[in-house]
Amino acid sequence: MDRKLSAILAADVVGYSALMERDEAGTFERLRAGRKELFEPEIARHHGHIFKLMGDGMLSEFGSVVDAVECAVSLQRGLSERNASLPEAEQIQVRIGINLGEVIVDGDDRYGDGVNIAARLQQLAEPGGICVSGKVAKEVERKLAFTFESMGEQRVKNITEPVRAYRVLLDPAAAGKTLHARRQPRAWRFPAAAGILVLALGLAVAWWQPWERPAPLAVPTVSEAADTRPSLVVLPFDNLSDDKEQEYLANGFTEDLTTALARVPGLFVFSPNAASAYKDKDPKEIAAALGVRYLLKGSIRRVGDDMRINAQLIDGSTSRHLWAERFDGRWADVFALQDSVVSSIAGALQLRLVSGAPATRAGGTSNPEAYEAYLKGMDIYNRINTPEEFAQAVKYFQQAVQLDPDFGAAYAQLAWAYWDADVGRVVVMGLTTDVAQGKIYETLEAAARDPSPGYYQLVAELMVREHDSDDAVTVLLKSVALDPSDTWNYLSLANALNFNGRPKEVLSYLDAAARVDPNSWMDYRRYQAGLAEFGQEKFEDAVRSIEKMDLISADPRAKFYALQVLISAYGHLGRTDQAAAALETLRKVVGRVDRGPSQLMTQDYMVFKNTADIERLLAGLTKAGVPELSALAKAGMNPKDRLTGAEIKSLMFGHETRGKLVMPTFLPMQRTTSVDGAVSETVGQRSRVGTSWVQGDFLCNAFPRELTSCGAIFRNVFRTPGRDDGYKAVYRGDQFEFSVVK
């Protein structure tokens, strides 16, 4: 049996059966002419060949994936030109899918997943569109004069693993860029790893509690969501305005409408990101793919201050229209129009609204101009590619809160922007890193006046990294109540629960995330599933989950966290060769800032509440050969001079120490640690209070507005009589010399 790597192009005629039923002879002739005059010449010109013909489609093979994509674009453009002169009823539209993979060669025919995936991608494409696999997009990125928009990971028939899919956009202005899914504003929200985003390493954070601690809330289970409640997906509304740049209005209206409907009791609503992949698809196809009963679609048109909204409610099982209505008004009445749509849909489905009235918008605004500025910012923020675009989005958020100082959601998004601001973005915004860091908390305090899900999500992120996962879980349950259709709520809960020592609860929230958005965040879900399985000592399961991640092209931050769990699991399983290979990958991710991975680095970022959880992770890393201290941290230190955990506790707790910071700069230091671990410390002119505890043979500290840090303590053999330098504390980035003075 011969095998080879090929690019496979699958093409299929849209609505073939209906075309044949309407005009069998004419359709046959147009298809034959199209194949002879367009498809066969173009495929041959791009060095491909057709190896299978069906009545409504064909399969072609190319030696070059670039040739395959260029050919697909030429075919769609050629068909568009041919259709321009035909009545709509006679026009032929084609869907095209392209995959790069191994195929089985059997004479002139080709078989295997390489072919099957191409055929499934074709089914995901829009009429007149092209859908390609992640392998194809990666291979041709920056080589062609068009770009790719992510459709997330798709589950397709008869293929076990989800397929990462991209739609081809034929805009030359976007050449060489790979876009991400439009409605996916949350990236992996972890502090950046050493050597990736230096800004996050020095992020100075301070404790505050401007939020009211809510009581724990019951969250519907996946089975309840799927089996006992009618389900609805809001498809992206069409922008019918003459000004195509007003697409942000349709996008924002769709997202806000989804959030409002998600709060209607008795209704399960899919996330906007899940819906974006199915725009213009057949209702029955959407219903089957998502397992959804009802579909809401519509359009929005704005001319000056005049607004017109058309909405239709469709039964996905029959494609029958259950309800349709037009809403006319002024832009100043946009919020009333939204409430009217929600009320009408709830009435059509015979559901009651929250408190008998339209659902309120958490963190929202009643100012149309502020709302419009916010929508413009979100439209840019969800597709940013350059620091300049990022800065433009920030300006719109700033404009929104200037127009409405009580606009909580805009303040929360502004805080997220400052949190996301790497060095390049900070420079373009005309700020320093310290100023940008301070603005995170300044804007969060303003957002707390009218909290939105985005506010609670960022507060929870900060709590987890500050070793306060208890409160993070409580806050996120509040966020779920505000917007049950927001996928990131469930994923954040999974993260907080994993670090809170509750891994058995994690999978239900990952299932809930998959329910509201089946096609996105696959790598993140796999990491969280692997972390939960690791926490239950199911090391084989943890390895299987994390190995399913795309650890080659994944975000460096994703690899940074997942690889540490994977290496530890390999260590526990005795898979030394695999552990060594994964450790080498982690070294490349970390870079030279820390001179390689270490358990010291792991303890700074893997902020488990319970000592047993971090010790399980560190034990696996030890077995895998990961050193306790990095080359930089242990430079000049002798292992025999290192204090044990018991010695650290005896030395530090219940005592006062005095000395100085010696790296990266010189500053006087004084510290008091109570018997129960309460810390009061002054370094230079800066004072802070926090908590300390012993973790293995490390002293760990949690200070407000700072990343948790752990360090080793050594006896200083080079101490000078009369100076406070009897011991040396070695952290990942700092070193102190000190002596006990009381």
XYZ file of C-alpha atoms in Angstrom:
742
model
C 0.000 0.000 0.000
C 1.548 3.300 -1.135
C 1.097 6.513 0.811
C 2.106 10.111 0.154
C 1.524 13.650 1.373
C -0.899 15.591 -0.827
C -3.090 18.662 -0.868
C -6.666 17.543 -1.549
C -9.309 19.922 -2.929
C -12.967 18.869 -2.552
C -15.663 20.793 -4.406
C -19.434 20.357 -4.195
C -22.373 22.106 -5.873
C -24.716 23.925 -3.480
C -28.366 22.849 -3.783
C -27.625 20.306 -6.517
C -30.841 18.286 -6.042
C -33.051 21.382 -6.205
C -31.261 22.611 -9.332
C -31.735 19.262 -11.049
C -35.385 19.068 -10.027
C -36.045 22.546 -11.392
C -34.156 22.158 -14.699
C -32.423 18.816 -15.126
C -31.172 19.281 -18.689
C -30.083 22.881 -18.253
C -28.335 22.188 -14.951
C -26.503 19.212 -16.411
C -25.305 21.277 -19.345
C -24.137 24.184 -17.174
C -22.258 21.813 -14.881
C -20.606 20.060 -17.817
C -19.608 23.371 -19.401
C -18.266 24.682 -16.096
C -16.139 21.589 -15.600
C -14.711 21.643 -19.132
C -14.248 25.404 -19.470
C -13.254 26.369 -15.924
C -12.472 23.548 -13.477
C -10.358 21.226 -15.637
C -8.220 24.025 -17.177
C -7.659 25.806 -13.822
C -6.768 22.602 -11.987
C -4.330 21.635 -14.720
C -2.840 25.158 -14.777
C -2.128 24.834 -11.049
C -0.437 21.445 -11.520
C -3.286 19.393 -10.078
C -5.428 16.555 -11.397
C -8.996 15.362 -10.804
C -9.100 11.828 -9.394
C -12.820 11.476 -8.692
C -15.986 12.934 -10.233
C -19.444 12.774 -8.654
C -22.686 14.158 -10.006
C -22.467 17.262 -7.828
C -18.764 17.448 -7.024
C -15.175 16.411 -7.554
C -11.935 15.608 -5.740
C -8.556 16.881 -6.946
C -4.956 16.312 -5.850
C -2.096 18.837 -5.828
C 1.566 18.407 -5.066
C 1.729 21.955 -3.660
C -0.681 23.307 -1.065
C -0.054 26.832 -2.384
C -1.190 25.686 -5.839
C -4.301 24.127 -4.304
C -5.372 27.306 -2.494
C -4.604 29.551 -5.488
C -6.608 27.183 -7.697
C -9.597 27.274 -5.307
C -9.594 31.065 -5.347
C -9.406 31.126 -9.158
C -12.318 28.678 -9.346
C -14.568 30.715 -7.070
C -13.736 33.958 -8.843
C -14.322 32.308 -12.209
C -17.704 30.964 -11.099
C -18.658 34.402 -9.786
C -17.900 35.916 -13.209
C -19.915 33.201 -15.001
C -22.889 33.684 -12.630
C -22.940 37.461 -13.139
C -24.688 37.117 -16.501
C -27.179 34.413 -15.399
C -30.565 34.661 -13.658
C -30.361 33.714 -9.979
C -32.260 30.461 -10.562
C -29.604 29.304 -13.047
C -26.533 30.295 -11.074
C -24.262 27.526 -9.795
C -22.448 27.997 -6.515
C -19.789 25.689 -5.126
C -18.328 25.011 -1.697
C -14.622 24.120 -1.586
C -12.595 22.450 1.144
C -8.813 21.906 1.169
C -6.728 19.670 3.416
C -3.043 18.790 3.575
C -2.493 15.235 4.721
C -1.336 11.714 3.998
C -3.379 9.769 1.433
C -3.454 6.132 0.327
C -2.606 5.729 -3.370
C -4.661 3.086 -5.211
C -4.036 3.471 -8.931
C -5.681 6.727 -9.980
C -7.740 6.951 -6.794
C -6.911 8.390 -3.345
C -8.271 7.347 0.061
C -7.787 8.016 3.785
C -8.323 10.825 6.293
C -6.424 13.242 4.063
C -9.307 12.960 1.585
C -12.107 12.592 4.135
C -11.159 15.757 6.018
C -11.105 17.769 2.776
C -14.642 16.580 2.068
C -15.795 17.560 5.568
C -14.162 20.993 5.280
C -16.056 21.497 2.043
C -19.305 20.965 3.950
C -18.284 23.706 6.416
C -17.645 26.260 3.666
C -20.177 28.909 2.769
C -21.743 28.917 -0.729
C -19.097 30.449 -2.964
C -16.571 30.057 -0.157
C -13.410 28.119 0.685
C -12.643 26.356 3.958
C -9.155 25.008 4.707
C -7.580 23.012 7.521
C -5.186 24.504 10.058
C -2.292 22.725 8.361
C -3.134 24.445 5.071
C -3.478 27.898 6.659
C -0.155 27.528 8.467
C 1.647 26.300 5.344
C 0.535 29.133 3.048
C 0.467 31.929 5.634
C 2.171 35.089 4.298
C 2.688 33.464 0.892
C -0.572 34.487 -0.792
C -2.516 37.714 -1.356
C -5.449 36.791 0.877
C -5.964 35.791 4.472
C -7.674 33.258 6.708
C -10.282 33.690 9.446
C -10.450 31.074 12.182
C -13.626 29.015 12.521
C -12.258 27.282 15.608
C -11.996 23.526 16.010
C -14.845 21.674 14.305
C -16.168 18.210 15.032
C -16.949 16.533 11.721
C -18.557 13.248 10.780
C -16.439 10.080 11.029
C -13.316 11.991 12.146
C -12.402 11.280 15.793
C -10.431 14.437 16.581
C -11.760 17.976 16.011
C -10.424 19.690 12.882
C -9.045 23.239 13.121
C -10.731 25.120 10.256
C -10.227 28.497 8.553
C -12.292 30.310 5.938
C -10.425 32.067 3.122
C -10.958 35.828 2.852
C -10.105 37.238 -0.527
C -9.091 40.728 0.570
C -5.584 41.594 -0.731
C -5.226 44.274 1.962
C -5.047 41.531 4.568
C -2.248 39.611 2.862
C -0.134 37.395 5.041
C -2.255 37.576 8.193
C -3.976 34.687 9.929
C -7.031 35.969 11.720
C -8.595 34.561 14.865
C -12.275 33.935 15.436
C -14.008 37.308 15.536
C -16.040 36.932 18.711
C -13.326 35.554 20.934
C -12.054 38.485 22.964
C -10.457 36.491 25.795
C -7.001 35.089 25.151
C -5.255 32.786 27.636
C -5.381 35.182 30.568
C -2.335 33.958 32.506
C 0.625 36.086 33.494
C 3.130 35.675 30.674
C 5.942 33.176 31.058
C 9.543 34.287 31.484
C 11.046 35.252 28.179
C 7.633 35.736 26.513
C 6.072 38.920 27.861
C 8.464 40.571 30.285
C 5.865 43.160 31.262
C 3.681 40.655 33.092
C 6.594 39.348 35.155
C 6.992 42.636 36.957
C 3.272 43.379 37.244
C 2.765 45.131 40.577
C -0.747 44.470 41.823
C -2.404 45.707 45.100
C -5.223 44.143 47.090
C -8.591 45.794 47.066
C -12.174 44.549 47.322
C -14.495 46.976 45.530
C -16.855 44.111 44.709
C -19.567 42.702 46.943
C -18.906 39.043 47.780
C -22.000 37.248 46.439
C -23.388 34.057 47.909
C -22.548 30.908 45.899
C -25.031 30.429 43.070
C -26.396 27.271 41.538
C -25.303 26.919 37.923
C -27.411 24.767 35.556
C -25.709 21.512 34.692
C -25.019 20.495 31.117
C -27.793 17.929 31.207
C -30.274 20.534 32.436
C -29.169 22.941 29.722
C -29.392 20.328 26.994
C -32.470 18.312 28.035
C -34.985 20.432 29.923
C -34.747 23.899 28.370
C -35.495 25.091 24.839
C -32.227 26.073 23.150
C -31.586 29.098 20.967
C -28.728 30.420 18.879
C -28.592 34.048 17.757
C -26.953 34.074 14.330
C -24.872 37.137 13.396
C -27.214 39.906 12.274
C -26.603 41.290 8.791
C -25.510 44.891 8.339
C -27.791 46.370 5.664
C -26.498 49.921 6.069
C -24.984 51.563 3.014
C -21.898 52.207 5.135
C -20.252 48.787 5.402
C -17.993 50.111 8.149
C -21.074 49.992 10.389
C -20.607 46.230 10.675
C -19.728 46.886 14.317
C -23.378 47.811 14.970
C -24.630 44.446 13.753
C -21.901 42.604 15.650
C -22.509 44.475 18.888
C -26.287 44.173 18.629
C -25.954 40.403 18.099
C -23.728 39.986 21.139
C -25.844 42.130 23.460
C -29.020 40.410 22.273
C -27.433 37.035 23.024
C -26.498 38.135 26.549
C -29.986 39.492 27.232
C -31.701 36.340 25.977
C -29.339 34.140 27.989
C -30.807 35.659 31.154
C -34.391 34.738 30.252
C -35.400 31.966 32.675
C -35.973 28.624 31.017
C -33.965 29.382 27.872
C -30.538 27.993 26.964
C -28.565 30.269 24.615
C -25.356 29.474 22.715
C -22.433 31.899 22.804
C -21.931 34.482 20.020
C -18.660 32.817 19.063
C -20.402 29.490 18.494
C -22.937 31.235 16.279
C -20.377 33.096 14.135
C -19.210 29.907 12.421
C -22.706 29.204 11.079
C -23.728 32.456 9.443
C -25.615 31.831 6.151
C -25.808 28.084 6.786
C -29.019 26.115 6.279
C -31.149 26.096 9.487
C -31.376 22.311 9.564
C -27.605 22.067 9.188
C -27.075 24.464 12.106
C -29.617 22.652 14.248
C -27.890 19.326 13.618
C -24.373 20.675 14.191
C -25.136 22.498 17.469
C -28.024 20.403 18.720
C -30.128 23.587 18.920
C -33.902 23.865 18.508
C -34.472 27.531 17.671
C -32.543 29.984 15.501
C -32.831 33.770 15.574
C -31.569 35.639 12.539
C -32.060 39.135 11.313
C -30.622 42.372 10.017
C -29.975 45.901 11.177
C -29.996 49.031 9.059
C -29.065 52.513 10.182
C -29.411 55.658 8.091
C -28.430 58.703 10.087
C -30.399 58.377 13.320
C -33.055 56.089 11.860
C -32.908 52.390 12.759
C -34.666 49.354 11.346
C -34.261 45.886 12.845
C -35.726 42.784 11.211
C -35.776 39.541 13.187
C -36.997 36.023 12.429
C -37.377 33.046 14.770
C -36.915 29.691 13.021
C -37.612 26.130 14.155
C -34.337 24.367 13.349
C -35.948 20.951 13.041
C -38.325 22.013 10.262
C -36.811 25.314 8.971
C -40.283 26.786 9.521
C -40.542 30.464 10.473
C -42.321 30.719 13.827
C -42.231 34.475 14.167
C -41.003 37.505 12.257
C -41.198 41.162 13.126
C -39.814 44.551 12.130
C -38.741 47.125 14.707
C -38.356 50.754 13.654
C -36.987 53.560 15.812
C -34.231 56.065 16.349
C -30.632 55.273 17.304
C -31.352 57.053 20.581
C -33.923 54.286 21.245
C -31.539 51.406 20.522
C -31.850 49.965 24.046
C -35.634 50.024 23.930
C -35.467 48.288 20.546
C -33.253 45.567 22.018
C -35.688 45.048 24.880
C -38.584 44.848 22.429
C -36.831 42.098 20.472
C -36.093 40.132 23.671
C -39.678 40.524 24.904
C -41.133 39.451 21.571
C -38.928 36.369 21.322
C -39.701 35.353 24.895
C -43.373 35.749 24.092
C -43.069 33.687 20.919
C -41.418 30.932 22.973
C -43.879 31.490 25.848
C -41.096 32.160 28.370
C -41.215 34.749 31.122
C -38.617 37.468 31.482
C -36.478 38.191 34.565
C -38.747 39.844 37.186
C -41.425 40.081 34.505
C -39.431 42.737 32.634
C -36.734 42.812 29.947
C -33.374 41.564 31.210
C -31.142 44.397 32.387
C -27.697 44.854 30.914
C -25.086 44.295 33.628
C -22.558 47.102 33.481
C -24.451 48.681 30.599
C -25.222 52.236 29.555
C -28.243 54.293 28.584
C -26.100 56.631 26.481
C -26.286 55.707 22.758
C -23.098 57.628 21.903
C -21.136 55.836 24.639
C -22.580 52.527 23.467
C -21.518 53.230 19.877
C -17.956 54.109 20.945
C -17.813 50.879 22.964
C -19.019 48.821 19.975
C -16.396 50.415 17.726
C -13.710 49.559 20.277
C -14.876 45.959 20.608
C -15.001 45.532 16.834
C -11.317 46.495 16.597
C -10.290 44.705 19.802
C -11.709 41.377 18.584
C -9.599 41.460 15.415
C -6.500 43.456 16.402
C -3.244 42.632 14.637
C -0.987 45.624 15.367
C -0.130 47.783 18.399
C -1.632 50.753 16.533
C -4.992 48.977 16.169
C -4.847 48.013 19.837
C -4.277 51.653 20.817
C -7.220 52.720 18.630
C -9.512 50.261 20.437
C -8.343 51.665 23.784
C -9.198 55.203 22.629
C -12.757 54.120 21.842
C -13.133 52.541 25.308
C -11.786 55.733 26.871
C -14.252 57.759 24.809
C -17.103 55.501 25.979
C -16.362 56.045 29.678
C -15.890 59.776 29.137
C -19.385 59.918 27.617
C -20.817 57.769 30.420
C -18.679 57.648 33.603
C -20.948 54.843 34.939
C -20.477 52.498 31.929
C -19.201 49.443 33.833
C -18.676 47.123 30.851
C -16.553 49.730 29.042
C -14.411 50.261 32.149
C -13.970 46.488 32.480
C -12.901 46.149 28.854
C -10.485 49.040 29.311
C -8.981 47.221 32.309
C -8.614 44.066 30.202
C -6.826 46.158 27.566
C -4.286 47.453 30.101
C -3.841 43.866 31.333
C -3.200 42.761 27.724
C -0.808 45.617 26.955
C 2.609 44.164 26.173
C 5.676 46.359 25.768
C 4.963 47.205 22.115
C 1.380 48.230 22.844
C 2.395 50.298 25.873
C 4.873 52.279 23.768
C 2.286 53.043 21.066
C -0.179 54.226 23.732
C 2.458 56.653 25.039
C 2.591 55.047 28.492
C 5.180 53.379 30.672
C 4.689 49.829 31.899
C 4.253 51.065 35.486
C 1.525 53.510 34.434
C -0.273 50.832 32.387
C -0.141 48.438 35.343
C -1.598 51.054 37.673
C -4.423 51.757 35.250
C -5.624 48.153 35.512
C -6.728 48.755 39.080
C -7.833 52.322 38.539
C -10.279 51.215 35.834
C -11.381 48.120 37.765
C -12.396 50.302 40.684
C -14.568 52.327 38.302
C -15.972 49.123 36.744
C -16.960 47.896 40.221
C -19.686 50.573 40.420
C -21.757 48.557 37.920
C -20.102 45.140 37.557
C -20.232 43.228 34.275
C -19.084 39.679 33.505
C -15.846 41.093 32.108
C -15.195 42.835 35.432
C -15.723 39.696 37.491
C -13.588 37.629 35.110
C -10.563 39.907 35.452
C -10.992 40.210 39.224
C -11.003 36.398 39.405
C -7.869 36.130 37.267
C -6.033 38.424 39.686
C -7.351 36.549 42.719
C -6.128 33.197 41.429
C -2.607 34.462 40.811
C -2.596 36.094 44.256
C -3.310 32.721 45.883
C -6.984 33.479 46.572
C -8.853 30.901 44.504
C -11.613 30.637 47.162
C -12.904 34.124 46.375
C -12.204 33.663 42.646
C -14.705 30.789 42.495
C -17.356 32.864 44.287
C -16.852 35.835 41.976
C -17.078 33.685 38.845
C -20.372 32.145 39.958
C -21.689 35.714 40.059
C -20.396 36.237 36.510
C -22.165 33.108 35.269
C -25.432 34.420 36.677
C -24.977 37.660 34.715
C -24.255 35.916 31.401
C -24.778 32.135 31.142
C -23.871 32.241 27.432
C -20.287 33.488 28.032
C -17.927 30.544 27.482
C -15.070 32.197 29.375
C -17.104 32.159 32.600
C -17.051 28.361 32.646
C -13.426 28.102 31.568
C -12.339 30.563 34.248
C -14.274 28.532 36.792
C -12.449 25.398 35.652
C -9.116 27.158 36.166
C -10.038 28.508 39.611
C -11.378 25.130 40.759
C -8.249 23.327 39.604
C -6.052 25.619 41.691
C -8.559 25.499 44.539
C -8.057 21.751 44.942
C -11.456 20.761 43.486
C -10.510 18.939 40.255
C -13.518 16.617 40.348
C -15.808 19.614 39.734
C -13.866 20.872 36.727
C -15.134 18.584 33.980
C -18.774 19.637 34.430
C -17.792 23.262 33.744
C -15.711 22.254 30.736
C -18.789 20.419 29.460
C -20.858 23.561 30.029
C -18.309 25.592 28.026
C -18.492 23.056 25.202
C -22.267 23.221 25.272
C -22.511 26.992 24.781
C -19.646 27.020 22.250
C -18.692 23.587 20.856
C -15.979 24.776 18.484
C -13.692 27.131 20.399
C -11.045 27.030 23.135
C -10.152 23.393 22.393
C -6.534 23.717 23.526
C -7.529 25.509 26.713
C -10.184 22.911 27.507
C -7.666 20.125 27.001
C -5.161 21.803 29.293
C -7.761 22.284 32.017
C -8.988 18.695 31.610
C -5.401 17.452 31.856
C -4.779 19.573 34.967
C -7.961 18.187 36.586
C -6.972 14.614 35.769
C -3.463 15.241 37.100
C -4.994 16.594 40.315
C -6.780 13.251 40.747
C -3.516 11.363 40.053
C -4.891 10.058 36.754
C -1.558 10.641 35.062
C -2.268 8.571 31.928
C -5.492 10.520 31.334
C -3.683 13.817 31.915
C -1.067 12.913 29.312
C -3.736 11.952 26.772
C -5.618 15.229 27.257
C -2.575 17.496 26.983
C -1.006 15.564 24.092
C -4.155 16.391 22.103
C -3.212 20.077 22.271
C -1.504 21.719 19.332
C 1.789 22.140 21.189
C 3.581 23.239 18.004
C 1.591 26.300 16.994
C -0.224 27.002 20.283
C 0.163 30.332 22.065
C 3.484 30.311 23.998
C 1.583 30.948 27.220
C -0.546 27.871 26.582
C 2.556 25.761 26.091
C 4.225 27.242 29.181
C 1.513 26.004 31.546
C 0.527 22.782 29.818
C 4.099 21.550 29.341
C 4.833 21.739 33.068
C 1.872 19.463 33.823
C 2.798 17.155 30.949
C 6.457 16.853 32.052
C 5.388 16.072 35.612
C 2.909 13.436 34.435
C 5.646 11.834 32.309
C 7.878 11.860 35.395
C 5.286 10.058 37.521
C 4.818 7.481 34.737
C 8.563 6.914 34.293
C 8.536 8.071 30.657
C 11.967 9.659 30.792
C 12.507 10.067 27.042
C 9.176 11.830 26.525
C 9.793 13.986 29.594
C 13.191 15.031 28.242
C 11.684 15.990 24.853
C 8.917 18.024 26.499
C 11.447 19.701 28.795
C 13.503 20.761 25.788
C 10.369 22.316 24.264
C 9.723 24.169 27.531
C 13.294 25.511 27.519
C 12.619 27.105 24.120
C 9.394 28.659 25.411
C 11.001 30.073 28.557
C 14.078 31.422 26.764
C 17.190 32.640 28.560
C 15.632 35.051 31.053
C 15.663 32.405 33.809
C 18.381 30.292 32.198
C 15.994 27.403 31.803
C 12.937 25.881 33.496
C 13.033 25.172 37.221
C 10.726 24.156 40.037
C 11.225 27.666 41.418
C 9.578 29.043 38.279
C 6.763 26.475 38.493
C 5.880 27.492 42.060
C 5.572 31.143 41.045
C 2.913 30.384 38.422
C 1.154 27.173 39.484
C -0.617 28.733 42.465
C -2.375 25.793 44.126
C -4.222 26.427 47.378
C -3.279 23.062 48.870
C 0.318 22.032 49.518
C -0.403 18.456 48.418
C -1.286 19.643 44.911
C 1.927 21.599 44.316
C 3.981 18.828 45.894
C 2.438 16.324 43.461
C 3.465 18.539 40.565
C 6.976 19.125 41.893
C 7.502 15.430 42.633
C 6.831 14.586 38.996
C 9.149 17.347 37.823
C 11.890 15.979 40.073
C 11.463 12.514 38.573
C 11.594 14.094 35.104
C 14.903 15.806 35.855
C 13.683 19.404 36.247
C 16.063 21.192 38.678
C 14.733 22.913 41.790
C 16.626 26.135 41.007
C 17.527 27.661 37.671
C 21.130 28.242 36.675
C 20.680 31.951 37.390
C 19.149 31.410 40.845
C 21.703 28.907 42.104
C 24.791 30.685 40.744
C 27.382 30.784 43.536
C 25.177 28.737 45.903
C 26.323 25.456 47.475
C 23.511 22.880 47.936
C 24.938 21.809 51.326
C 24.323 25.348 52.657
C 20.617 25.278 51.791
C 17.994 25.295 54.577
C 15.267 22.669 54.761
C 11.605 23.586 55.097
C 11.715 22.922 58.833
C 14.808 25.118 59.215
C 13.160 27.928 57.230
C 10.103 27.826 59.468
C 12.236 27.931 62.615
C 14.346 30.787 61.242
C 11.658 33.064 59.798
C 8.344 32.556 61.587
C 7.908 34.536 64.797
C 11.029 36.605 64.070
C 12.187 39.916 62.623
C 14.886 40.005 59.960
C 16.928 42.850 58.534
C 19.221 43.136 55.526
C 19.132 44.323 51.940
C 17.974 43.481 48.439
C 21.150 42.715 46.451
C 19.697 41.768 43.060
C 18.584 43.283 40.739
C 19.419 46.444 42.747
C 20.590 47.423 46.257
C 17.914 48.519 48.753
C 17.577 48.163 52.545
C 15.059 45.553 53.717
C 13.279 44.809 56.992
C 10.700 42.089 57.573
C 8.553 40.746 60.405
C 6.887 37.336 60.087
C 4.387 36.216 62.705
C 4.080 32.634 63.892
C 0.975 32.148 61.715
C 2.675 33.593 58.603
C 1.427 37.198 58.513
C 4.161 39.354 56.948
C 5.020 43.044 57.193
C 7.918 44.036 54.949
C 9.669 47.195 53.808
C 12.073 47.245 50.856
C 13.549 50.670 50.197
C 10.654 53.126 50.463
C 8.039 50.506 49.651
C 6.059 48.777 52.419
C 3.668 45.880 52.015
C 1.809 43.267 54.041
C 0.985 39.734 53.015
C 1.237 36.067 53.903
C 4.125 33.561 53.993
C 4.188 29.783 54.220
C 6.687 26.956 53.788
C 6.196 24.811 50.698
C 8.594 21.874 50.566
C 12.023 23.437 51.089
C 10.869 26.846 49.826
C 9.586 30.012 51.494
C 6.582 31.338 49.579
C 4.992 34.788 49.770
C 1.672 36.185 48.615
C 1.441 39.981 48.542
C -1.510 41.988 47.222
C -1.173 43.031 43.586
C 1.815 40.757 43.010
C 2.467 37.370 41.533
C 2.995 34.701 44.208
C 6.738 34.089 44.667
C 8.753 31.263 46.234
C 12.453 31.174 47.088
C 15.195 29.055 48.610
C 17.259 30.161 51.623
C 20.997 29.474 52.032
C 23.492 30.097 54.781
C 25.796 32.819 53.495
C 29.341 31.453 53.805
C 30.677 34.847 52.687
C 28.976 36.784 55.489
C 30.806 39.726 57.033
C 30.891 40.117 60.841
C 28.743 43.037 61.973
C 26.667 43.108 58.777
C 23.145 41.727 58.343
C 24.091 39.088 55.774
C 23.998 35.745 57.592
C 21.563 34.230 55.065
C 20.728 34.644 51.416
C 17.147 34.305 50.054
C 17.137 33.356 46.363
C 13.971 34.020 44.368
C 13.473 33.759 40.625
C 14.280 37.405 39.970
C 15.373 38.793 43.350
C 18.024 37.961 45.954
C 18.194 39.205 49.557
C 20.893 39.047 52.217
C 19.617 39.199 55.799
C 20.070 38.194 59.427
C 17.620 37.553 62.253
C 17.622 40.567 64.590
C 14.748 39.761 66.979
